[in-house]
PDB file of C-alpha atoms in Angstrom:
ATOM      1  CA  UNK A 131     115.101 186.738 -96.945  1.00 52.00           C
ATOM      2  CA  UNK A 132     111.299 187.329 -96.387  1.00 52.00           C
ATOM      3  CA  UNK A 133     110.591 184.555 -99.246  1.00 56.00           C
ATOM      4  CA  UNK A 134     112.876 181.951 -97.209  1.00 56.00           C
ATOM      5  CA  UNK A 135     110.392 182.839 -94.010  1.00 57.00           C
ATOM      6  CA  UNK A 136     107.304 182.486 -95.757  1.00 59.00           C
ATOM      7  CA  UNK A 137     108.838 178.939 -97.560  1.00 60.00           C
ATOM      8  CA  UNK A 138     109.488 177.666 -93.645  1.00 62.00           C
ATOM      9  CA  UNK A 139     105.992 178.255 -92.779  1.00 66.00           C
ATOM     10  CA  UNK A 140     104.458 176.647 -95.646  1.00 58.00           C
ATOM     11  CA  UNK A 141     106.677 173.782 -94.700  1.00 66.00           C
ATOM     12  CA  UNK A 142     105.798 173.606 -91.178  1.00 64.00           C
ATOM     13  CA  UNK A 143     102.201 173.872 -91.905  1.00 58.00           C
ATOM     14  CA  UNK A 144     102.019 171.141 -94.368  1.00 57.00           C
ATOM     15  CA  UNK A 145     103.976 168.863 -91.968  1.00 60.00           C
ATOM     16  CA  UNK A 146     101.206 169.679 -88.971  1.00 56.00           C
ATOM     17  CA  UNK A 147      98.219 168.835 -91.648  1.00 52.00           C
ATOM     18  CA  UNK A 148      99.950 165.526 -92.823  1.00 50.00           C
ATOM     19  CA  UNK A 149     100.363 164.662 -88.868  1.00 51.00           C
ATOM     20  CA  UNK A 150      96.678 165.400 -88.035  1.00 49.00           C
ATOM     21  CA  UNK A 151      95.446 163.574 -91.159  1.00 50.00           C
ATOM     22  CA  UNK A 152      97.212 160.331 -90.392  1.00 48.00           C
ATOM     23  CA  UNK A 153      95.607 159.411 -87.232  1.00 48.00           C
ATOM     24  CA  UNK A 154      92.885 158.032 -88.862  1.00 47.00           C
ATOM     25  CA  UNK A 155      94.470 156.560 -91.937  1.00 46.00           C
ATOM     26  CA  UNK A 156      91.857 157.365 -94.054  1.00 44.00           C
ATOM     27  CA  UNK A 157      89.325 155.281 -92.474  1.00 44.00           C
ATOM     28  CA  UNK A 158      85.931 156.377 -90.899  1.00 42.00           C
ATOM     29  CA  UNK A 159      84.385 154.310 -88.331  1.00 43.00           C
ATOM     30  CA  UNK A 160      81.663 151.937 -88.642  1.00 47.00           C
ATOM     31  CA  UNK A 161      82.032 153.232 -92.488  1.00 44.00           C
ATOM     32  CA  UNK A 162      79.271 155.673 -92.317  1.00 45.00           C
ATOM     33  CA  UNK A 163      79.580 159.838 -92.272  1.00 43.00           C
ATOM     34  CA  UNK A 164      76.706 162.169 -91.471  1.00 45.00           C
ATOM     35  CA  UNK A 165      75.866 165.140 -92.914  1.00 47.00           C
ATOM     36  CA  UNK A 166      78.002 167.176 -90.270  1.00 46.00           C
ATOM     37  CA  UNK A 167      81.154 164.487 -91.267  1.00 46.00           C
ATOM     38  CA  UNK A 168      81.070 163.808 -87.620  1.00 43.00           C
ATOM     39  CA  UNK A 169      81.331 159.617 -87.187  1.00 46.00           C
ATOM     40  CA  UNK A 170      78.109 157.588 -86.570  1.00 49.00           C
ATOM     41  CA  UNK A 171      79.532 155.686 -83.394  1.00 44.00           C
ATOM     42  CA  UNK A 172      77.311 152.867 -81.818  1.00 51.00           C
ATOM     43  CA  UNK A 173      77.441 151.715 -78.360  1.00 49.00           C
ATOM     44  CA  UNK A 174      77.964 147.938 -78.060  1.00 50.00           C
ATOM     45  CA  UNK A 175      75.361 146.067 -76.638  1.00 52.00           C
ATOM     46  CA  UNK A 176      75.992 143.863 -73.579  1.00 52.00           C
ATOM     47  CA  UNK A 177      74.779 140.292 -73.751  1.00 53.00           C
ATOM     48  CA  UNK A 178      73.539 139.407 -70.303  1.00 50.00           C
ATOM     49  CA  UNK A 179      75.203 136.318 -68.891  1.00 51.00           C
ATOM     50  CA  UNK A 180      71.716 134.313 -68.215  1.00 55.00           C
ATOM     51  CA  UNK A 181      68.849 134.470 -70.271  1.00 51.00           C
ATOM     52  CA  UNK A 182      66.076 136.609 -68.677  1.00 50.00           C
ATOM     53  CA  UNK A 183      63.202 133.956 -67.683  1.00 50.00           C
ATOM     54  CA  UNK A 184      59.452 135.475 -67.527  1.00 51.00           C
ATOM     55  CA  UNK A 185      57.431 133.844 -64.963  1.00 51.00           C
ATOM     56  CA  UNK A 186      53.572 133.022 -65.905  1.00 50.00           C
ATOM     57  CA  UNK A 187      51.123 134.648 -63.620  1.00 50.00           C
ATOM     58  CA  UNK A 188      49.684 131.670 -62.072  1.00 47.00           C
ATOM     59  CA  UNK A 189      47.332 133.609 -59.571  1.00 45.00           C
ATOM     60  CA  UNK A 190      44.482 133.856 -61.451  1.00 44.00           C
ATOM     61  CA  UNK A 191      45.174 129.992 -62.485  1.00 44.00           C
ATOM     62  CA  UNK A 192      45.350 129.452 -58.338  1.00 45.00           C
ATOM     63  CA  UNK A 193      42.125 131.442 -57.557  1.00 43.00           C
ATOM     64  CA  UNK A 194      39.878 130.681 -60.401  1.00 43.00           C
ATOM     65  CA  UNK A 195      37.614 128.365 -58.235  1.00 37.00           C
ATOM     66  CA  UNK A 196      33.907 128.405 -58.101  1.00 44.00           C
ATOM     67  CA  UNK A 197      32.775 130.491 -54.969  1.00 42.00           C
ATOM     68  CA  UNK A 198      30.029 128.531 -54.274  1.00 42.00           C
ATOM     69  CA  UNK A 199      31.976 124.934 -53.659  1.00 42.00           C
ATOM     70  CA  UNK A 200      35.198 126.514 -52.308  1.00 41.00           C
ATOM     71  CA  UNK A 201      36.283 129.081 -50.043  1.00 39.00           C
ATOM     72  CA  UNK A 202      40.145 130.159 -49.957  1.00 39.00           C
ATOM     73  CA  UNK A 203      41.067 131.002 -45.893  1.00 35.00           C
ATOM     74  CA  UNK A 204      45.139 132.019 -46.183  1.00 42.00           C
ATOM     75  CA  UNK A 205      46.800 129.614 -47.304  1.00 46.00           C
ATOM     76  CA  UNK A 206      43.737 126.591 -46.897  1.00 43.00           C
ATOM     77  CA  UNK A 207      41.391 125.844 -49.207  1.00 47.00           C
ATOM     78  CA  UNK A 208      38.003 124.549 -47.792  1.00 41.00           C
ATOM     79  CA  UNK A 209      35.742 122.741 -49.923  1.00 47.00           C
ATOM     80  CA  UNK A 210      31.933 122.508 -48.850  1.00 41.00           C
ATOM     81  CA  UNK A 211      29.366 120.046 -50.083  1.00 48.00           C
ATOM     82  CA  UNK A 212      25.706 120.416 -50.116  1.00 48.00           C
ATOM     83  CA  UNK A 213      24.213 118.658 -47.511  1.00 49.00           C
ATOM     84  CA  UNK A 214      21.298 116.025 -48.727  1.00 56.00           C
ATOM     85  CA  UNK A 215      17.802 117.454 -48.017  1.00 63.00           C
ATOM     86  CA  UNK A 216      16.819 115.779 -44.794  1.00 57.00           C
ATOM     87  CA  UNK A 217      12.895 115.081 -43.758  1.00 69.00           C
ATOM     88  CA  UNK A 218      11.599 116.905 -40.898  1.00 75.00           C
ATOM     89  CA  UNK A 219      11.765 114.748 -37.867  1.00 78.00           C
ATOM     90  CA  UNK A 220       9.085 113.078 -36.661  1.00 85.00           C
ATOM     91  CA  UNK A 221       7.611 113.608 -33.079  1.00 91.00           C
ATOM     92  CA  UNK A 222       7.719 110.451 -31.000  1.00 90.00           C
ATOM     93  CA  UNK A 223       4.664 108.801 -29.738  1.00 92.00           C
ATOM     94  CA  UNK A 224       4.583 106.254 -26.445  1.00 96.00           C
ATOM     95  CA  UNK A 225       2.566 103.355 -27.160  1.00 95.00           C
ATOM     96  CA  UNK A 226       3.978 101.269 -23.984  1.00 97.00           C
ATOM     97  CA  UNK A 227       5.203 102.218 -20.736  1.00 98.00           C
ATOM     98  CA  UNK A 228       7.731  99.778 -19.674  1.00 98.00           C
ATOM     99  CA  UNK A 229       7.513  98.453 -15.964  1.00 98.00           C
ATOM    100  CA  UNK A 230      10.821  99.949 -15.015  1.00 98.00           C
ATOM    101  CA  UNK A 231       9.008 103.191 -15.690  1.00 98.00           C
ATOM    102  CA  UNK A 232       5.728 103.126 -13.478  1.00 98.00           C
ATOM    103  CA  UNK A 233       5.079 105.151 -10.718  1.00 97.00           C
ATOM    104  CA  UNK A 234       7.486 107.684 -11.479  1.00 98.00           C
ATOM    105  CA  UNK A 235       7.224 111.243 -11.743  1.00 98.00           C
ATOM    106  CA  UNK A 236       9.091 113.068 -14.402  1.00 98.00           C
ATOM    107  CA  UNK A 237      11.450 116.415 -15.009  1.00 98.00           C
ATOM    108  CA  UNK A 238      13.939 118.024 -16.910  1.00 98.00           C
ATOM    109  CA  UNK A 239      16.521 120.505 -15.791  1.00 97.00           C
ATOM    110  CA  UNK A 240      20.129 120.916 -17.157  1.00 96.00           C
ATOM    111  CA  UNK A 241      23.235 121.140 -15.156  1.00 94.00           C
ATOM    112  CA  UNK A 242      23.532 124.679 -15.738  1.00 94.00           C
ATOM    113  CA  UNK A 243      20.278 125.517 -13.923  1.00 92.00           C
ATOM    114  CA  UNK A 244      21.494 123.222 -10.784  1.00 95.00           C
ATOM    115  CA  UNK A 245      22.385 119.888  -9.951  1.00 97.00           C
ATOM    116  CA  UNK A 246      20.151 117.765  -7.727  1.00 98.00           C
ATOM    117  CA  UNK A 247      20.924 114.879  -5.410  1.00 98.00           C
ATOM    118  CA  UNK A 248      19.449 112.032  -3.070  1.00 98.00           C
ATOM    119  CA  UNK A 249      17.542 113.745  -0.292  1.00 98.00           C
ATOM    120  CA  UNK A 250      17.155 117.093  -2.212  1.00 98.00           C
ATOM    121  CA  UNK A 251      13.468 118.701  -2.202  1.00 98.00           C
ATOM    122  CA  UNK A 252      12.390 118.332  -6.267  1.00 98.00           C
ATOM    123  CA  UNK A 253       9.715 121.465  -6.547  1.00 93.00           C
ATOM    124  CA  UNK A 254       9.270 121.320 -10.395  1.00 94.00           C
ATOM    125  CA  UNK A 255       8.110 118.239 -11.632  1.00 98.00           C
ATOM    126  CA  UNK A 256       5.062 116.343 -13.422  1.00 98.00           C
ATOM    127  CA  UNK A 257       3.046 113.140 -13.240  1.00 97.00           C
ATOM    128  CA  UNK A 258       2.768 113.612 -17.219  1.00 97.00           C
ATOM    129  CA  UNK A 259       6.003 113.083 -19.195  1.00 97.00           C
ATOM    130  CA  UNK A 260       3.990 114.238 -22.331  1.00 97.00           C
ATOM    131  CA  UNK A 261       4.220 117.761 -21.000  1.00 97.00           C
ATOM    132  CA  UNK A 262       8.302 117.750 -21.127  1.00 97.00           C
ATOM    133  CA  UNK A 263       8.646 119.205 -24.815  1.00 96.00           C
ATOM    134  CA  UNK A 264      11.484 120.795 -26.474  1.00 95.00           C
ATOM    135  CA  UNK A 265      11.940 124.279 -27.807  1.00 94.00           C
ATOM    136  CA  UNK A 266      10.326 123.000 -31.236  1.00 93.00           C
ATOM    137  CA  UNK A 267       7.157 121.738 -29.387  1.00 94.00           C
ATOM    138  CA  UNK A 268       8.599 118.003 -29.654  1.00 95.00           C
ATOM    139  CA  UNK A 269       8.620 115.465 -26.933  1.00 97.00           C
ATOM    140  CA  UNK A 270      11.678 115.317 -25.043  1.00 97.00           C
ATOM    141  CA  UNK A 271      13.198 111.615 -25.820  1.00 97.00           C
ATOM    142  CA  UNK A 272      15.037 111.705 -22.681  1.00 98.00           C
ATOM    143  CA  UNK A 273      14.606 112.972 -19.418  1.00 98.00           C
ATOM    144  CA  UNK A 274      14.678 112.218 -15.503  1.00 98.00           C
ATOM    145  CA  UNK A 275      12.238 110.376 -13.463  1.00 98.00           C
ATOM    146  CA  UNK A 276      12.125 109.912  -9.344  1.00 98.00           C
ATOM    147  CA  UNK A 277      10.436 108.513  -6.652  1.00 98.00           C
ATOM    148  CA  UNK A 278       9.876 111.073  -3.982  1.00 98.00           C
ATOM    149  CA  UNK A 279       9.317 111.243  -0.387  1.00 98.00           C
ATOM    150  CA  UNK A 280       5.703 112.742   1.265  1.00 97.00           C
ATOM    151  CA  UNK A 281       8.084 115.953   1.356  1.00 97.00           C
ATOM    152  CA  UNK A 282       9.029 115.865  -2.261  1.00 98.00           C
ATOM    153  CA  UNK A 283      12.882 114.645  -1.048  1.00 98.00           C
ATOM    154  CA  UNK A 284      14.566 112.542  -3.865  1.00 98.00           C
ATOM    155  CA  UNK A 285      14.421 108.669  -2.842  1.00 98.00           C
ATOM    156  CA  UNK A 286      15.393 107.166  -6.337  1.00 98.00           C
ATOM    157  CA  UNK A 287      16.624 108.484  -9.500  1.00 98.00           C
ATOM    158  CA  UNK A 288      16.111 107.199 -13.134  1.00 98.00           C
ATOM    159  CA  UNK A 289      17.498 108.230 -16.610  1.00 98.00           C
ATOM    160  CA  UNK A 290      14.711 108.023 -18.760  1.00 98.00           C
ATOM    161  CA  UNK A 291      14.261 107.273 -22.387  1.00 98.00           C
ATOM    162  CA  UNK A 292      11.751 106.420 -25.366  1.00 98.00           C
ATOM    163  CA  UNK A 293      12.932 103.869 -27.496  1.00 97.00           C
ATOM    164  CA  UNK A 294      10.589 102.729 -30.579  1.00 96.00           C
ATOM    165  CA  UNK A 295       7.635 103.647 -28.687  1.00 96.00           C
ATOM    166  CA  UNK A 296       8.209 102.750 -25.202  1.00 98.00           C
ATOM    167  CA  UNK A 297       9.262 104.473 -22.078  1.00 98.00           C
ATOM    168  CA  UNK A 298      11.535 103.096 -19.807  1.00 98.00           C
ATOM    169  CA  UNK A 299      13.713 104.166 -16.902  1.00 98.00           C
ATOM    170  CA  UNK A 300      17.475 102.855 -15.547  1.00 98.00           C
ATOM    171  CA  UNK A 301      18.042 103.717 -12.107  1.00 98.00           C
ATOM    172  CA  UNK A 302      21.153 105.310 -10.933  1.00 98.00           C
ATOM    173  CA  UNK A 303      23.034 104.278  -7.590  1.00 98.00           C
ATOM    174  CA  UNK A 304      25.823 105.354  -5.839  1.00 96.00           C
ATOM    175  CA  UNK A 305      26.446 101.472  -4.992  1.00 95.00           C
ATOM    176  CA  UNK A 306      25.979 100.297  -8.519  1.00 97.00           C
ATOM    177  CA  UNK A 307      22.852  97.722  -6.947  1.00 97.00           C
ATOM    178  CA  UNK A 308      20.892  98.049 -10.025  1.00 98.00           C
ATOM    179  CA  UNK A 309      23.825  97.590 -12.599  1.00 98.00           C
ATOM    180  CA  UNK A 310      22.355  93.683 -13.434  1.00 98.00           C
ATOM    181  CA  UNK A 311      18.581  94.816 -13.702  1.00 98.00           C
ATOM    182  CA  UNK A 312      19.458  97.783 -15.762  1.00 98.00           C
ATOM    183  CA  UNK A 313      21.193  95.628 -18.210  1.00 98.00           C
ATOM    184  CA  UNK A 314      18.042  93.305 -18.164  1.00 98.00           C
ATOM    185  CA  UNK A 315      15.663  96.162 -18.743  1.00 98.00           C
ATOM    186  CA  UNK A 316      18.597  96.896 -21.998  1.00 98.00           C
ATOM    187  CA  UNK A 317      18.454  93.807 -23.403  1.00 97.00           C
ATOM    188  CA  UNK A 318      14.758  93.452 -22.938  1.00 97.00           C
ATOM    189  CA  UNK A 319      13.951  96.987 -24.716  1.00 97.00           C
ATOM    190  CA  UNK A 320      16.980  96.716 -27.284  1.00 97.00           C
ATOM    191  CA  UNK A 321      17.112  93.502 -28.761  1.00 94.00           C
ATOM    192  CA  UNK A 322      19.080  93.379 -32.116  1.00 92.00           C
ATOM    193  CA  UNK A 323      21.097  96.671 -31.330  1.00 94.00           C
ATOM    194  CA  UNK A 324      24.768  96.212 -30.761  1.00 94.00           C
ATOM    195  CA  UNK A 325      25.690  95.892 -27.457  1.00 96.00           C
ATOM    196  CA  UNK A 326      29.058  97.076 -25.780  1.00 97.00           C
ATOM    197  CA  UNK A 327      29.911  94.633 -22.832  1.00 97.00           C
ATOM    198  CA  UNK A 328      33.156  95.409 -20.882  1.00 97.00           C
ATOM    199  CA  UNK A 329      32.379  93.846 -17.805  1.00 97.00           C
ATOM    200  CA  UNK A 330      32.129  96.680 -15.543  1.00 98.00           C
ATOM    201  CA  UNK A 331      30.575  98.656 -18.349  1.00 98.00           C
ATOM    202  CA  UNK A 332      27.238  98.101 -20.515  1.00 98.00           C
ATOM    203  CA  UNK A 333      26.297 100.531 -22.993  1.00 98.00           C
ATOM    204  CA  UNK A 334      24.399 100.724 -26.806  1.00 97.00           C
ATOM    205  CA  UNK A 335      25.616 103.732 -28.802  1.00 93.00           C
ATOM    206  CA  UNK A 336      24.283 102.701 -32.215  1.00 90.00           C
ATOM    207  CA  UNK A 337      20.550 103.092 -31.399  1.00 94.00           C
ATOM    208  CA  UNK A 338      18.431 106.220 -31.646  1.00 93.00           C
ATOM    209  CA  UNK A 339      18.714 106.892 -27.881  1.00 97.00           C
ATOM    210  CA  UNK A 340      21.664 105.692 -26.487  1.00 97.00           C
ATOM    211  CA  UNK A 341      21.910 103.840 -22.968  1.00 98.00           C
ATOM    212  CA  UNK A 342      24.999 103.929 -20.798  1.00 98.00           C
ATOM    213  CA  UNK A 343      25.417 101.764 -17.306  1.00 98.00           C
ATOM    214  CA  UNK A 344      28.101 101.240 -14.888  1.00 98.00           C
ATOM    215  CA  UNK A 345      28.546  98.831 -12.075  1.00 98.00           C
ATOM    216  CA  UNK A 346      29.333 102.018  -9.902  1.00 98.00           C
ATOM    217  CA  UNK A 347      25.807 103.065 -10.073  1.00 98.00           C
ATOM    218  CA  UNK A 348      26.169 105.494 -13.282  1.00 98.00           C
ATOM    219  CA  UNK A 349      23.029 105.293 -15.706  1.00 98.00           C
ATOM    220  CA  UNK A 350      22.151 107.401 -18.427  1.00 98.00           C
ATOM    221  CA  UNK A 351      20.334 108.007 -21.823  1.00 98.00           C
ATOM    222  CA  UNK A 352      21.093 110.308 -24.433  1.00 98.00           C
ATOM    223  CA  UNK A 353      19.314 111.774 -27.479  1.00 96.00           C
ATOM    224  CA  UNK A 354      20.255 115.240 -28.626  1.00 93.00           C
ATOM    225  CA  UNK A 355      20.781 115.534 -24.709  1.00 96.00           C
ATOM    226  CA  UNK A 356      21.694 113.303 -21.874  1.00 97.00           C
ATOM    227  CA  UNK A 357      19.615 112.516 -18.454  1.00 98.00           C
ATOM    228  CA  UNK A 358      22.277 110.963 -15.776  1.00 98.00           C
ATOM    229  CA  UNK A 359      22.785 110.194 -12.442  1.00 98.00           C
ATOM    230  CA  UNK A 360      26.592 109.780 -11.684  1.00 97.00           C
ATOM    231  CA  UNK A 361      28.056 107.482  -9.156  1.00 96.00           C
ATOM    232  CA  UNK A 362      28.372 110.305  -6.837  1.00 96.00           C
ATOM    233  CA  UNK A 363      24.641 110.913  -7.008  1.00 97.00           C
ATOM    234  CA  UNK A 364      24.417 113.806  -8.841  1.00 98.00           C
ATOM    235  CA  UNK A 365      21.367 114.334 -11.012  1.00 98.00           C
ATOM    236  CA  UNK A 366      21.127 116.631 -14.185  1.00 98.00           C
ATOM    237  CA  UNK A 367      20.392 116.634 -17.611  1.00 97.00           C
ATOM    238  CA  UNK A 368      22.987 117.828 -20.356  1.00 93.00           C
TER     239      UNK A 368
END
């Protein structure tokens, strides 16, 4: 009886061993076994759906500028060119006084310092226009001229200029009565310059000292600043 029971246990054990070994059917995964007889599995590598493209670093290329020539301001690139060396400005010398400027007194005051008009008293003036200097000590090329009454009140006003060594004066009025005489002065002194004549407006802008007169009485001269008398009788430099 004991022999039969032992025989049954041996048969059952053999069946169990046969069942466990049959799962691998004698094959080793990946065809390799390590020293501990553990299968050496390898995780599959997933291929990316799209190739990865490395972007070139263009920041160094985009900003590889010569700092002396180019400045980057935000997204805007500003190029600077060296200005040519300019000779120092020569002082002007007056050799002739045109009849239009004879017998006048002269002044220079800016609009910010106060505007004069006909009938106002003019306190700060000179009979010697050469005393009207710029801050750098050079002779002013444009300024104002006046005829005053015995109480220094303004009777007549002029936009003065120095052109090619000649001092001249264009009279400003409130009724345009000097328009034709101002044009005659310009034509006499600015021979060869390009005149713009619109009928009611007569001016020259391509000369060293610009001149500008209107049939409403406006008159002005301009160099670094302007001297003007407008048709409302306002007199100033600016």
